[in-house]
GROMACS .gro file of C-alpha atoms in nm:
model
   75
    1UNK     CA    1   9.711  10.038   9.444
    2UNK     CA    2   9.495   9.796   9.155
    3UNK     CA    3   9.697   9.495   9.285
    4UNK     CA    4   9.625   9.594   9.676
    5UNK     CA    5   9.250   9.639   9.562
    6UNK     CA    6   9.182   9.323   9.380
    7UNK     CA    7   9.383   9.146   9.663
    8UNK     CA    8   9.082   9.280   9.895
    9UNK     CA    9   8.804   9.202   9.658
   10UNK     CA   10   8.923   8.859   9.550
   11UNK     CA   11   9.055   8.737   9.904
   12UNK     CA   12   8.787   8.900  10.158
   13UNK     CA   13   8.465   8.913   9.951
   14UNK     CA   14   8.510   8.592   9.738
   15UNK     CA   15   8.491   8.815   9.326
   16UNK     CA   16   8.714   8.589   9.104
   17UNK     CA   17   9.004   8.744   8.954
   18UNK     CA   18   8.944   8.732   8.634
   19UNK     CA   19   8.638   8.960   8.688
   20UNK     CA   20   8.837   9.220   8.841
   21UNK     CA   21   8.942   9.518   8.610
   22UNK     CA   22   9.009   9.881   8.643
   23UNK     CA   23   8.660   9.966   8.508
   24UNK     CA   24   8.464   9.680   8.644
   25UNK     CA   25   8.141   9.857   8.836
   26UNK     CA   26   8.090   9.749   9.187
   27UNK     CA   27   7.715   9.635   9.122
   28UNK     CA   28   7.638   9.597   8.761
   29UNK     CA   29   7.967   9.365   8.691
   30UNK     CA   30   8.122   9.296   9.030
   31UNK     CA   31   7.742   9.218   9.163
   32UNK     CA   32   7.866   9.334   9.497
   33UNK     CA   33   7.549   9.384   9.713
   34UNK     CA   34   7.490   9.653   9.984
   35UNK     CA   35   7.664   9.470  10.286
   36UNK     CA   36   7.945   9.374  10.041
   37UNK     CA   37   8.028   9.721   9.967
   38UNK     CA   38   7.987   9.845  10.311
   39UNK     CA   39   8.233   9.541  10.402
   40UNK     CA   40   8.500   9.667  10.113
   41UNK     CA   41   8.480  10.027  10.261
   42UNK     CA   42   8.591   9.912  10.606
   43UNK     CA   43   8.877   9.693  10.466
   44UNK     CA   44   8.980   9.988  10.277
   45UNK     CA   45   8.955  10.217  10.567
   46UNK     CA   46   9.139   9.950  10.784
   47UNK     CA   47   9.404   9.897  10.496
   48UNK     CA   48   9.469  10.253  10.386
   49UNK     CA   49   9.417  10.387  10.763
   50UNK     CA   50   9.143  10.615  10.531
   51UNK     CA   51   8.829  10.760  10.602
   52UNK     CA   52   8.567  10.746  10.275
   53UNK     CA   53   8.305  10.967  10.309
   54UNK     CA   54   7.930  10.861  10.298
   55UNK     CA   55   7.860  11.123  10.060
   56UNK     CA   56   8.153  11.010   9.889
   57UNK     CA   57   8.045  10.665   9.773
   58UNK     CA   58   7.746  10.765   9.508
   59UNK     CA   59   8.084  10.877   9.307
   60UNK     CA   60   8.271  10.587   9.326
   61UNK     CA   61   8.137  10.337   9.062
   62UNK     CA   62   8.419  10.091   8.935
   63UNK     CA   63   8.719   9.989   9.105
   64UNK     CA   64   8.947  10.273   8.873
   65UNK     CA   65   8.739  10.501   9.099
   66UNK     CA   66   8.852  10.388   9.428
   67UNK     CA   67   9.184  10.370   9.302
   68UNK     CA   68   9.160  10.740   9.231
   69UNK     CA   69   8.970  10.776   9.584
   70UNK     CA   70   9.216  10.599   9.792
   71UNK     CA   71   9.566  10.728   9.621
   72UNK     CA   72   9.450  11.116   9.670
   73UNK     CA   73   9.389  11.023  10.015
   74UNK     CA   74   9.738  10.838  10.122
   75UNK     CA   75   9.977  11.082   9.883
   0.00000   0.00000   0.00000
């Protein structure tokens, strides 16, 4: 699920690789801006055939969280 997640993040919204670890935060290391985020929940959606909750994304922080967030959602 890391892999398919850093795929996203480095291929549709430009973050180099070498940036991208489990515990890398969205804003404060990723520097992922509103629009960005609300870009990398729609891929998600569209990739995992998910819904993430609005309520749900104050919880989700770094990319270990999503992980988390995504996997309980397609087991």
């Amino acid at each position: 699920m890391f892999e398919e997640l850093k795929a996203i993040l480095a291929d549709e919204l430009d973050v180099p690789e070498d940036q991208i670890t489990p515990d890398a935060e969205f804003v404060n290391d990723l520097k992922l801006n509103s629009l960005e985020i609300a870009d990398l929940v729609v891929l998600c959606e569209d990739r995992f055939d998910i819904v993430i909750e609005e309520q749900d994304l104050h919880s989700i922080i770094c990319i270990a969280d999503l992980v988390e967030y995504v996997e309980q959602r397609t087991n």
